[in-house]
GROMACS .gro file of C-alpha atoms in nm:
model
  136
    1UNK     CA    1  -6.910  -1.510   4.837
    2UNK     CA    2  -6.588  -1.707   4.900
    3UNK     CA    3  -6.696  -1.952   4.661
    4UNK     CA    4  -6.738  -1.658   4.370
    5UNK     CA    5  -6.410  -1.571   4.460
    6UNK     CA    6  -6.246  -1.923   4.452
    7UNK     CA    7  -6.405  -1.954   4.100
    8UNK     CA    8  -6.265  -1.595   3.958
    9UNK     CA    9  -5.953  -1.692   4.080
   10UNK     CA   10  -5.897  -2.033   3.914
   11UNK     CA   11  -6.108  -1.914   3.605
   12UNK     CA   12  -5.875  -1.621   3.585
   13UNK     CA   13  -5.540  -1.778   3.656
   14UNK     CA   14  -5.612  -2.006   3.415
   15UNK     CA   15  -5.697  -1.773   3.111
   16UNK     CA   16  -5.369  -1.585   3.220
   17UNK     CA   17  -5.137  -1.867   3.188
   18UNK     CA   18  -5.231  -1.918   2.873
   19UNK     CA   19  -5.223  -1.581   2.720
   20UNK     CA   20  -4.872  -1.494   2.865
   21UNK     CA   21  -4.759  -1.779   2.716
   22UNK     CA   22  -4.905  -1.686   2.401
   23UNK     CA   23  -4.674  -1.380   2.454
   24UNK     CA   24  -4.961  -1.108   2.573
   25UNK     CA   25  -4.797  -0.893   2.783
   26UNK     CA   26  -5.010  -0.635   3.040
   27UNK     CA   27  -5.031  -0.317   2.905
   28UNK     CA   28  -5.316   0.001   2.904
   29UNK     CA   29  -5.528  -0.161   2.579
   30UNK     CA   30  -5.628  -0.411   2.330
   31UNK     CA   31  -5.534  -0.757   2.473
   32UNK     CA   32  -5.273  -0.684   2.691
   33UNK     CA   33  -5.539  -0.463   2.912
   34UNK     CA   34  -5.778  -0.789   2.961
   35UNK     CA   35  -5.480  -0.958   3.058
   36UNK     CA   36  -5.393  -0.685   3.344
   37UNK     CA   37  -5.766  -0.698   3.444
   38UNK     CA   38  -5.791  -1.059   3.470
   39UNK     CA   39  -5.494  -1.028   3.703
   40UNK     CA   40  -5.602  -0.780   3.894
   41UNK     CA   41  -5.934  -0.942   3.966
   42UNK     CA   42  -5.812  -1.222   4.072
   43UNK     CA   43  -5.573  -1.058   4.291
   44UNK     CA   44  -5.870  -0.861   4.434
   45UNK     CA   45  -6.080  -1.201   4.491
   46UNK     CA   46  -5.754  -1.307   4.649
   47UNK     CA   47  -5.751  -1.031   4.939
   48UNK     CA   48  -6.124  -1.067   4.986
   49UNK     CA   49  -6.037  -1.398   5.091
   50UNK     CA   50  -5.770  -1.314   5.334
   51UNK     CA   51  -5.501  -1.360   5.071
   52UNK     CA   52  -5.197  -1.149   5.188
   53UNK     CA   53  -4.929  -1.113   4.928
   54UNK     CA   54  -4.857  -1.205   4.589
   55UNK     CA   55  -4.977  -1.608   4.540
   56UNK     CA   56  -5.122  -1.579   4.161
   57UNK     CA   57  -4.778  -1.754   3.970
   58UNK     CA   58  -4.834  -2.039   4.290
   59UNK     CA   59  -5.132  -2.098   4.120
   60UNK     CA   60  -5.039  -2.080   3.795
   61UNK     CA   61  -4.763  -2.393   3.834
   62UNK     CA   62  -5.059  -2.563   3.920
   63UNK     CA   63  -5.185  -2.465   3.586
   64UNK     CA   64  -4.889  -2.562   3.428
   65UNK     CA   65  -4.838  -2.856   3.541
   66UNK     CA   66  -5.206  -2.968   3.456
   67UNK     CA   67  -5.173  -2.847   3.099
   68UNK     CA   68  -4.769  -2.883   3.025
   69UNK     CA   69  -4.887  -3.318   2.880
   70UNK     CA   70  -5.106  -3.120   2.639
   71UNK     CA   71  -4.945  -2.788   2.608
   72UNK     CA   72  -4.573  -2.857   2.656
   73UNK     CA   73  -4.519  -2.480   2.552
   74UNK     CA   74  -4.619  -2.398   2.912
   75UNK     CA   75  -4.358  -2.621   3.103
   76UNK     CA   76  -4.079  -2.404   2.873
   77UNK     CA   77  -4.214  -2.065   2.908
   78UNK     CA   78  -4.277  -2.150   3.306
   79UNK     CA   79  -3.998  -1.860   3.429
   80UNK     CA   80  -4.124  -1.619   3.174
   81UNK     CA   81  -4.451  -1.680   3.281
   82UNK     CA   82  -4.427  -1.637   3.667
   83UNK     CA   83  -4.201  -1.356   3.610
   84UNK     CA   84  -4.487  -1.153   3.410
   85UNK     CA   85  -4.771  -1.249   3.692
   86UNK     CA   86  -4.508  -1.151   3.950
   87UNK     CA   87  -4.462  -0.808   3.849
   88UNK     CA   88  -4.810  -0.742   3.728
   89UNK     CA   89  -4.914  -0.825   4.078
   90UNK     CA   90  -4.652  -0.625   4.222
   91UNK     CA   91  -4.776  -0.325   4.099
   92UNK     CA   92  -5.094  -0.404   4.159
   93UNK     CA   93  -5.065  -0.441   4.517
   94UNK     CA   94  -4.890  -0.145   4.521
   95UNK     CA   95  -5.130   0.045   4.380
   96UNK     CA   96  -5.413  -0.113   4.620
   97UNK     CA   97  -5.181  -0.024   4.952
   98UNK     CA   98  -5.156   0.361   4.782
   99UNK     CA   99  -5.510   0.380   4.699
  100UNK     CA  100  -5.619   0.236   5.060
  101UNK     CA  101  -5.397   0.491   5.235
  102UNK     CA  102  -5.531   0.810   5.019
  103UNK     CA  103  -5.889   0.614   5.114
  104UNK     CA  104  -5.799   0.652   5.443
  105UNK     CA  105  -5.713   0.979   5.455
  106UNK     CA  106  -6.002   1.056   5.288
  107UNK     CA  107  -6.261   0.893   5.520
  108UNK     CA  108  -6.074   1.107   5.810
  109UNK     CA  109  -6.131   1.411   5.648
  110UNK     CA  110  -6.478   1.324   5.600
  111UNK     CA  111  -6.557   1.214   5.953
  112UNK     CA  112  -6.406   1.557   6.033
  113UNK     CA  113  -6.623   1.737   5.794
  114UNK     CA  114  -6.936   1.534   5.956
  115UNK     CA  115  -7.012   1.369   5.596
  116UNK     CA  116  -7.045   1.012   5.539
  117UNK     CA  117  -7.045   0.945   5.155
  118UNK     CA  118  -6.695   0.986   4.974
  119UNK     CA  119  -6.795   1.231   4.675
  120UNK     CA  120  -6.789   1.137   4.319
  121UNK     CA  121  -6.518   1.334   4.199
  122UNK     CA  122  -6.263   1.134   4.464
  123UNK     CA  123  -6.391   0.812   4.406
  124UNK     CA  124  -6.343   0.873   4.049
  125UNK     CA  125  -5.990   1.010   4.145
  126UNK     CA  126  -5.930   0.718   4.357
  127UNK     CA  127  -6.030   0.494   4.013
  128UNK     CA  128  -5.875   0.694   3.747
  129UNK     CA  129  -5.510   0.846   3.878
  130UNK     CA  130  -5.442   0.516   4.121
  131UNK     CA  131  -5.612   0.257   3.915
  132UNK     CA  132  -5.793   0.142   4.265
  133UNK     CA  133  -6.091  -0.074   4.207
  134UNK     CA  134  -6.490   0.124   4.283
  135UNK     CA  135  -6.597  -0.205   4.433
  136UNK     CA  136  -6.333  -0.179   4.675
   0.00000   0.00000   0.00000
């Protein structure tokens, strides 16, 4: 499992370098929406592996600095490039820390209740209002 994470996260961080530099910026569709996914999957793979924080534009320097002989592009969008993972993952961990504290609250009022399986309807809540991940 760590090692499928490890490999979504380079994969990932790598694809995202290159379209923000491209000038893709995260949005709700078309390209800009893969680009917020492949963020937020890595950033997901990062937490599974005890990753606290934001550490995707880390990553991406290393990217940069790999590609920048071949791809000098990268080395002068570098700023504009951390800047846009930065935020991205920002709200994105935001959004994970809301959605785990509504979780929360909802597996107390379901211990309460005596039920054990979170119903449809507020996992789909949890997923569609909150943007937090079902395999989470």
């Amino acid at each position: 499992k760590t090692d499928v994470s490890i490999r979504v996260i380079t994969d990932h961080i790598r694809s995202v370098t290159f379209m923000v530099s491209d000038g893709i910026m995260p949005s709700n569709e078309g390209r800009g929406y893969v680009l917020r996914r492949l963020l937020r999957r890595a950033a997901r793979h990062g937490r599974l592996l005890g990753i606290e924080g934001k550490f995707l534009s880390k990553l991406c320097e290393t990217v940069i600095e790999g590609s920048k002989d071949g791809y000098p592009e990268l080395d002068e969008k570098k700023a504009f490039i951390f800047k846009v993972i930065d935020q991205e993952e920002d709200k994105f961990n935001k959004t994970i820390d809301q959605g785990l504290g509504i979780l929360e609250q909802l597996e107390a009022d379901l211990v309460k209740t005596g039920n054990k399986i979170l119903s449809g309807a507020d996992a789909f809540k949890l997923y569609d209002t909150y943007g937090f991940p079902l395999d989470l």
